Amino acid sequence: MQLLFTITTKTKILCLASKLVLIKSKNKKENKNKRLIKFKKITLFKTRKEILSKNKKKIGFIITVFLKKALSNIKDWVNSPTTKDNINSIIQKISFIQNIDPNNFDDIKKIESDLISYFEKNSDFKSINYWAEIIKNYFKKNNRLKDLQDFERFMGLKRPIYGPSP
């Protein structure tokens, strides 16, 4: 009986030991899987960040295309030579940005900072009122009174939202 007890005890101990080994091995696999999942999450996060960063650059590029087109139209409406020259300068700086290789971030940053400093020097450009007056003058000049009324109504509703650009 004692031998049987010893054998069963040893078997139980071996079973327990093997279970512990299995549990440890399972824990190691789980830890490895957790590390792998964490690594994948970090990689995915970095990839998302890179995609967002690239998308921001693309969006910024698209916005400058629309801005250039709008400024080209506005330039044709304006009578003041000073305003035309200012708009031409902005269009020229945007054209520089568009002609640069999109992967050449240093040159793009330099030209963008030049454009921003140009806006800083001419604080009128940062005011929505400056651009609104140009549009109003265009509507008046071309007898588009309905468009002028609609635009003034629109600006009246949006005026609290719009302020000077940063």
Backbone as CSV, one residue per row, in Angstrom:
resi,resn,N_x,N_y,N_z,CA_x,CA_y,CA_z,C_x,C_y,C_z
1,MET,0.816,-1.177,0.000,0.000,0.000,0.000,0.866,1.250,0.000
2,GLN,1.904,1.202,0.778,2.778,2.356,0.847,3.472,2.572,-0.494
3,LEU,3.845,1.496,-1.167,4.477,1.592,-2.466,3.506,2.195,-3.482
4,LEU,2.287,1.735,-3.435,1.253,2.272,-4.314,1.030,3.756,-4.033
5,PHE,1.000,4.077,-2.732,0.844,5.476,-2.329,1.997,6.305,-2.871
6,THR,3.203,5.762,-2.740,4.379,6.466,-3.219,4.318,6.621,-4.735
7,ILE,3.926,5.577,-5.409,3.836,5.647,-6.871,2.761,6.649,-7.285
8,THR,1.614,6.556,-6.639,0.563,7.511,-6.980,0.962,8.925,-6.594
9,THR,1.642,9.060,-5.491,2.110,10.383,-5.084,3.121,10.902,-6.096
10,LYS,4.052,10.017,-6.478,5.049,10.431,-7.471,4.362,10.764,-8.793
11,THR,3.393,9.970,-9.151,2.652,10.224,-10.387,1.930,11.561,-10.302
12,LYS,1.326,11.765,-9.130,0.632,13.052,-8.945,1.624,14.204,-9.011
13,ILE,2.763,14.005,-8.368,3.785,15.063,-8.381,4.258,15.290,-9.813
14,LEU,4.497,14.175,-10.517,4.913,14.306,-11.915,3.833,14.988,-12.747
15,CYS,2.605,14.584,-12.484,1.490,15.223,-13.196,1.439,16.710,-12.879
16,LEU,1.572,17.025,-11.577,1.575,18.440,-11.181,2.750,19.178,-11.806
17,ALA,3.917,18.526,-11.784,5.110,19.146,-12.361,4.917,19.363,-13.857
18,SER,4.377,18.350,-14.525,4.168,18.512,-15.969,3.122,19.586,-16.245
19,LYS,2.100,19.657,-15.374,1.106,20.727,-15.531,1.756,22.089,-15.339
20,LEU,2.641,22.182,-14.331,3.349,23.448,-14.111,4.189,23.813,-15.328
21,VAL,4.867,22.785,-15.873,5.671,23.040,-17.067,4.771,23.495,-18.208
22,LEU,3.636,22.822,-18.361,2.688,23.218,-19.401,2.164,24.630,-19.160
23,ILE,1.842,24.893,-17.890,1.344,26.231,-17.546,2.417,27.278,-17.825
24,LYS,3.673,26.964,-17.388,4.765,27.914,-17.640,4.967,28.101,-19.141
25,SER,4.931,26.981,-19.857,5.109,27.071,-21.300,3.964,27.853,-21.930
26,LYS,2.759,27.614,-21.440,1.591,28.350,-21.928,1.732,29.836,-21.606
27,ASN,2.185,30.137,-20.371,2.399,31.534,-19.976,3.461,32.191,-20.849
28,LYS,4.527,31.416,-21.142,5.571,31.967,-22.003,5.002,32.282,-23.380
29,LYS,4.194,31.343,-23.893,3.576,31.576,-25.201,2.643,32.775,-25.152
30,GLU,1.864,32.875,-24.067,0.959,34.022,-23.929,1.743,35.319,-23.841
31,ASN,2.828,35.301,-23.036,3.660,36.504,-22.926,4.269,36.859,-24.280
32,LYS,4.734,35.808,-24.981,5.306,36.044,-26.299,4.239,36.606,-27.236
33,ASN,3.038,36.020,-27.166,1.936,36.516,-27.995,1.572,37.945,-27.621
34,LYS,1.560,38.222,-26.302,1.251,39.587,-25.860,2.291,40.563,-26.387
35,ARG,3.573,40.158,-26.296,4.636,41.028,-26.809,4.479,41.220,-28.315
36,LEU,4.142,40.133,-29.004,3.951,40.204,-30.445,2.773,41.109,-30.789
37,ILE,1.681,40.957,-30.047,0.508,41.808,-30.263,0.859,43.260,-29.975
38,LYS,1.584,43.494,-28.879,1.989,44.855,-28.530,2.877,45.430,-29.636
39,PHE,3.812,44.611,-30.122,4.686,45.048,-31.206,3.871,45.386,-32.448
40,LYS,2.895,44.524,-32.767,2.046,44.779,-33.931,1.241,46.057,-33.751
41,LYS,0.738,46.279,-32.509,-0.022,47.508,-32.248,0.863,48.726,-32.431
42,ILE,2.087,48.654,-31.905,3.014,49.782,-32.034,3.324,50.021,-33.506
43,THR,3.583,48.938,-34.244,3.869,49.065,-35.670,2.675,49.653,-36.403
44,LEU,1.480,49.156,-36.075,0.260,49.667,-36.693,0.080,51.144,-36.367
45,PHE,0.341,51.520,-35.097,0.221,52.912,-34.675,1.195,53.783,-35.459
46,LYS,2.447,53.292,-35.579,3.439,54.061,-36.333,3.011,54.196,-37.788
47,THR,2.495,53.105,-38.349,2.048,53.136,-39.733,0.898,54.123,-39.896
48,ARG,-0.055,54.096,-38.962,-1.170,55.057,-39.020,-0.663,56.482,-38.938
49,LYS,0.298,56.696,-38.026,0.866,58.030,-37.873,1.508,58.490,-39.181
50,GLU,2.261,57.573,-39.808,2.911,57.911,-41.069,1.875,58.214,-42.142
51,ILE,0.820,57.408,-42.192,-0.236,57.622,-43.182,-0.908,58.965,-42.941
52,LEU,-1.232,59.253,-41.659,-1.860,60.537,-41.347,-0.944,61.685,-41.712
53,SER,0.339,61.525,-41.415,1.300,62.568,-41.738,1.347,62.793,-43.250
54,LYS,1.392,61.691,-44.007,1.405,61.816,-45.468,0.101,62.418,-45.963
55,ASN,-1.023,62.007,-45.361,-2.318,62.551,-45.772,-2.402,64.036,-45.479
56,LYS,-1.863,64.458,-44.325,-1.865,65.889,-44.011,-1.094,66.658,-45.069
57,LYS,0.045,66.093,-45.478,0.839,66.767,-46.504,0.071,66.826,-47.814
58,LYS,-0.614,65.724,-48.168,-1.403,65.708,-49.396,-2.553,66.699,-49.301
59,ILE,-3.222,66.725,-48.145,-4.337,67.653,-47.949,-3.835,69.084,-48.040
60,GLY,-2.693,69.359,-47.394,-2.106,70.691,-47.473,-1.785,71.070,-48.907
61,PHE,-1.273,70.108,-49.658,-0.952,70.342,-51.063,-2.219,70.643,-51.857
62,ILE,-3.279,69.878,-51.613,-4.552,70.086,-52.311,-5.129,71.454,-51.961
63,ILE,-5.036,71.834,-50.691,-5.547,73.141,-50.264,-4.797,74.259,-50.979
64,THR,-3.479,74.119,-51.112,-2.727,75.167,-51.808,-3.125,75.243,-53.279
65,VAL,-3.479,74.105,-53.877,-3.946,74.119,-55.274,-5.232,74.934,-55.382
66,PHE,-6.181,74.675,-54.463,-7.445,75.417,-54.479,-7.222,76.895,-54.163
67,LEU,-6.341,77.171,-53.213,-6.049,78.558,-52.857,-5.458,79.295,-54.057
68,LYS,-4.541,78.648,-54.742,-3.925,79.271,-55.919,-4.975,79.572,-56.987
69,LYS,-5.863,78.615,-57.222,-6.914,78.805,-58.232,-7.846,79.955,-57.828
70,ALA,-8.237,79.981,-56.550,-9.122,81.050,-56.066,-8.432,82.407,-56.171
71,LEU,-7.160,82.459,-55.788,-6.429,83.727,-55.865,-6.265,84.185,-57.312
72,SER,-6.077,83.244,-58.217,-5.967,83.611,-59.640,-7.261,84.249,-60.126
73,ASN,-8.389,83.706,-59.679,-9.685,84.301,-60.042,-9.857,85.666,-59.394
74,ILE,-9.521,85.766,-58.117,-9.673,87.034,-57.390,-8.797,88.112,-58.023
75,LYS,-7.589,87.732,-58.423,-6.660,88.694,-59.022,-7.290,89.376,-60.237
76,ASP,-8.081,88.622,-60.989,-8.730,89.186,-62.177,-9.846,90.163,-61.820
77,TRP,-10.396,90.046,-60.615,-11.489,90.930,-60.206,-10.993,92.273,-59.705
78,VAL,-9.766,92.293,-59.229,-9.263,93.434,-58.460,-8.774,94.542,-59.388
79,ASN,-9.056,95.791,-58.982,-8.581,96.945,-59.746,-7.292,97.518,-59.167
80,SER,-7.118,97.398,-57.886,-5.963,97.995,-57.216,-4.666,97.271,-57.611
81,PRO,-3.686,98.028,-58.141,-2.417,97.393,-58.528,-1.675,96.794,-57.328
82,THR,-1.793,97.439,-56.179,-1.126,96.920,-54.979,-1.700,95.568,-54.583
83,THR,-3.015,95.479,-54.580,-3.667,94.215,-54.224,-3.317,93.139,-55.244
84,LYS,-3.288,93.509,-56.525,-2.906,92.539,-57.566,-1.485,92.035,-57.348
85,ASP,-0.582,92.956,-57.024,0.812,92.559,-56.777,0.914,91.620,-55.576
86,ASN,0.164,91.952,-54.527,0.184,91.094,-53.336,-0.335,89.690,-53.661
87,ILE,-1.425,89.645,-54.395,-2.001,88.344,-54.764,-1.039,87.584,-55.676
88,ASN,-0.394,88.293,-56.603,0.595,87.639,-57.472,1.751,87.051,-56.669
89,SER,2.174,87.768,-55.634,3.256,87.258,-54.780,2.845,85.967,-54.081
90,ILE,1.618,85.942,-53.582,1.122,84.730,-52.908,1.040,83.575,-53.911
91,ILE,0.510,83.856,-55.095,0.396,82.820,-56.137,1.781,82.285,-56.502
92,GLN,2.739,83.186,-56.602,4.099,82.772,-56.956,4.686,81.843,-55.886
93,LYS,4.497,82.186,-54.622,5.016,81.341,-53.538,4.332,79.967,-53.539
94,ILE,3.038,79.957,-53.801,2.317,78.674,-53.877,2.835,77.857,-55.063
95,SER,3.126,78.529,-56.176,3.655,77.822,-57.351,4.998,77.178,-57.034
96,PHE,5.827,77.863,-56.253,7.107,77.274,-55.847,6.882,75.979,-55.071
97,ILE,5.911,76.019,-54.164,5.613,74.830,-53.358,5.159,73.687,-54.270
98,GLN,4.322,74.012,-55.248,3.781,72.969,-56.129,4.836,72.388,-57.065
99,ASN,5.861,73.163,-57.387,6.883,72.691,-58.320,7.987,71.884,-57.651
100,ILE,7.983,71.849,-56.335,9.015,71.109,-55.604,8.613,69.649,-55.503
101,ASP,9.603,68.800,-55.469,9.366,67.371,-55.247,8.667,67.208,-53.898
102,PRO,7.508,66.537,-53.869,6.741,66.407,-52.623,7.502,65.705,-51.499
103,ASN,8.550,64.974,-51.843,9.332,64.284,-50.810,10.450,65.151,-50.253
104,ASN,10.667,66.314,-50.840,11.723,67.213,-50.380,11.149,68.142,-49.302
105,PHE,11.038,67.598,-48.098,10.360,68.303,-47.006,11.089,69.576,-46.589
106,ASP,12.413,69.582,-46.680,13.172,70.756,-46.243,12.838,71.976,-47.097
107,ASP,12.828,71.795,-48.414,12.505,72.920,-49.304,11.054,73.360,-49.148
108,ILE,10.161,72.383,-48.999,8.742,72.717,-48.815,8.562,73.530,-47.540
109,LYS,9.196,73.091,-46.452,9.097,73.819,-45.174,9.630,75.237,-45.329
110,LYS,10.747,75.390,-46.043,11.350,76.709,-46.216,10.393,77.647,-46.966
111,ILE,9.823,77.160,-48.061,8.916,77.999,-48.852,7.633,78.274,-48.077
112,GLU,7.127,77.262,-47.357,5.932,77.483,-46.532,6.208,78.525,-45.459
113,SER,7.392,78.478,-44.853,7.707,79.479,-43.827,7.849,80.864,-44.456
114,ASP,8.373,80.938,-45.687,8.423,82.224,-46.402,7.013,82.759,-46.644
115,LEU,6.115,81.864,-47.048,4.725,82.262,-47.291,4.070,82.746,-45.997
116,ILE,4.304,82.027,-44.913,3.738,82.424,-43.616,4.305,83.767,-43.178
117,SER,5.610,83.967,-43.350,6.194,85.258,-42.959,5.659,86.388,-43.841
118,TYR,5.361,86.084,-45.106,4.758,87.085,-45.989,3.385,87.487,-45.460
119,PHE,2.623,86.500,-44.996,1.319,86.794,-44.400,1.482,87.563,-43.093
120,GLU,2.527,87.250,-42.341,2.774,87.969,-41.082,3.083,89.445,-41.356
121,LYS,3.860,89.709,-42.400,4.211,91.088,-42.743,2.985,91.873,-43.200
122,ASN,2.083,91.206,-43.894,0.871,91.841,-44.410,-0.319,91.297,-43.631
123,SER,-0.529,91.847,-42.470,-1.543,91.292,-41.562,-2.961,91.376,-42.135
124,ASP,-3.172,92.245,-43.127,-4.498,92.316,-43.756,-4.890,90.975,-44.369
125,PHE,-3.904,90.261,-44.895,-4.192,88.986,-45.550,-4.763,87.960,-44.576
126,LYS,-4.490,88.134,-43.314,-4.974,87.185,-42.304,-6.396,87.505,-41.861
127,SER,-6.921,88.611,-42.325,-8.256,89.038,-41.918,-9.293,88.576,-42.935
128,ILE,-10.333,87.953,-42.449,-11.427,87.523,-43.329,-12.104,88.737,-43.958
129,ASN,-12.093,89.860,-43.236,-12.720,91.083,-43.749,-12.023,91.590,-45.015
130,TYR,-10.709,91.456,-45.070,-9.944,91.888,-46.245,-10.433,91.155,-47.492
131,TRP,-10.529,89.839,-47.383,-10.944,89.017,-48.522,-12.437,89.190,-48.806
132,ALA,-13.220,89.374,-47.763,-14.663,89.586,-47.949,-14.913,90.882,-48.721
133,GLU,-14.152,91.925,-48.422,-14.304,93.198,-49.141,-13.970,93.045,-50.624
134,ILE,-12.947,92.275,-50.927,-12.594,92.044,-52.336,-13.752,91.354,-53.059
135,ILE,-14.338,90.350,-52.403,-15.460,89.620,-53.008,-16.675,90.537,-53.158
136,LYS,-16.952,91.345,-52.120,-18.085,92.284,-52.203,-17.887,93.277,-53.345
137,ASN,-16.672,93.810,-53.469,-16.389,94.757,-54.555,-16.585,94.109,-55.924
138,TYR,-16.217,92.849,-56.030,-16.418,92.129,-57.289,-17.909,92.035,-57.610
139,PHE,-18.711,91.656,-56.617,-20.157,91.546,-56.852,-20.755,92.904,-57.219
140,LYS,-20.298,93.968,-56.549,-20.806,95.309,-56.853,-20.403,95.726,-58.262
141,LYS,-19.142,95.492,-58.588,-18.608,95.898,-59.888,-19.344,95.208,-61.042
142,ASN,-19.779,93.990,-60.822,-20.441,93.216,-61.880,-21.959,93.180,-61.731
143,ASN,-22.496,94.080,-60.902,-23.953,94.171,-60.682,-24.585,92.820,-60.323
144,ARG,-23.909,92.080,-59.513,-24.458,90.802,-59.041,-24.992,91.030,-57.626
145,LEU,-26.055,91.825,-57.565,-26.593,92.254,-56.275,-27.181,91.091,-55.477
146,LYS,-27.796,90.137,-56.150,-28.346,88.968,-55.451,-27.209,88.184,-54.780
147,ASP,-26.113,87.987,-55.522,-24.952,87.292,-54.946,-24.357,88.090,-53.789
148,LEU,-24.343,89.417,-53.937,-23.836,90.279,-52.869,-24.686,90.131,-51.613
149,GLN,-26.014,90.158,-51.775,-26.905,89.992,-50.615,-26.703,88.625,-49.961
150,ASP,-26.621,87.590,-50.789,-26.410,86.239,-50.247,-25.077,86.148,-49.506
151,PHE,-24.051,86.758,-50.083,-22.730,86.725,-49.454,-22.735,87.492,-48.134
152,GLU,-23.369,88.672,-48.123,-23.434,89.454,-46.884,-24.227,88.715,-45.808
153,ARG,-25.295,88.041,-46.203,-26.075,87.253,-45.248,-25.212,86.107,-44.695
154,PHE,-24.502,85.439,-45.580,-23.614,84.347,-45.182,-22.551,84.851,-44.207
155,MET,-21.920,85.964,-44.550,-20.869,86.516,-43.682,-21.443,86.969,-42.345
156,GLY,-22.664,87.499,-42.355,-23.300,87.915,-41.101,-23.524,86.745,-40.165
157,LEU,-23.894,85.613,-40.735,-24.108,84.419,-39.908,-22.791,83.830,-39.422
158,LYS,-21.757,83.920,-40.236,-20.485,83.263,-39.928,-19.473,84.177,-39.248
159,ARG,-19.760,85.466,-39.184,-18.779,86.409,-38.649,-18.244,86.024,-37.269
160,PRO,-19.090,85.557,-36.334,-18.531,85.178,-35.025,-17.538,84.011,-35.121
161,ILE,-17.707,83.162,-36.133,-16.813,82.008,-36.281,-15.475,82.445,-36.844
162,TYR,-15.526,83.330,-37.851,-14.308,83.740,-38.524,-13.613,84.829,-37.731
163,GLY,-12.331,84.725,-37.691,-11.504,85.740,-37.064,-10.191,85.759,-37.817
164,PRO,-9.219,86.500,-37.317,-7.931,86.499,-38.013,-7.277,85.122,-37.921
165,SER,-6.606,84.751,-38.981,-5.891,83.475,-38.983,-4.708,83.556,-38.033
166,PRO,-4.336,82.423,-37.470,-3.183,82.439,-36.544,-1.888,82.703,-37.266
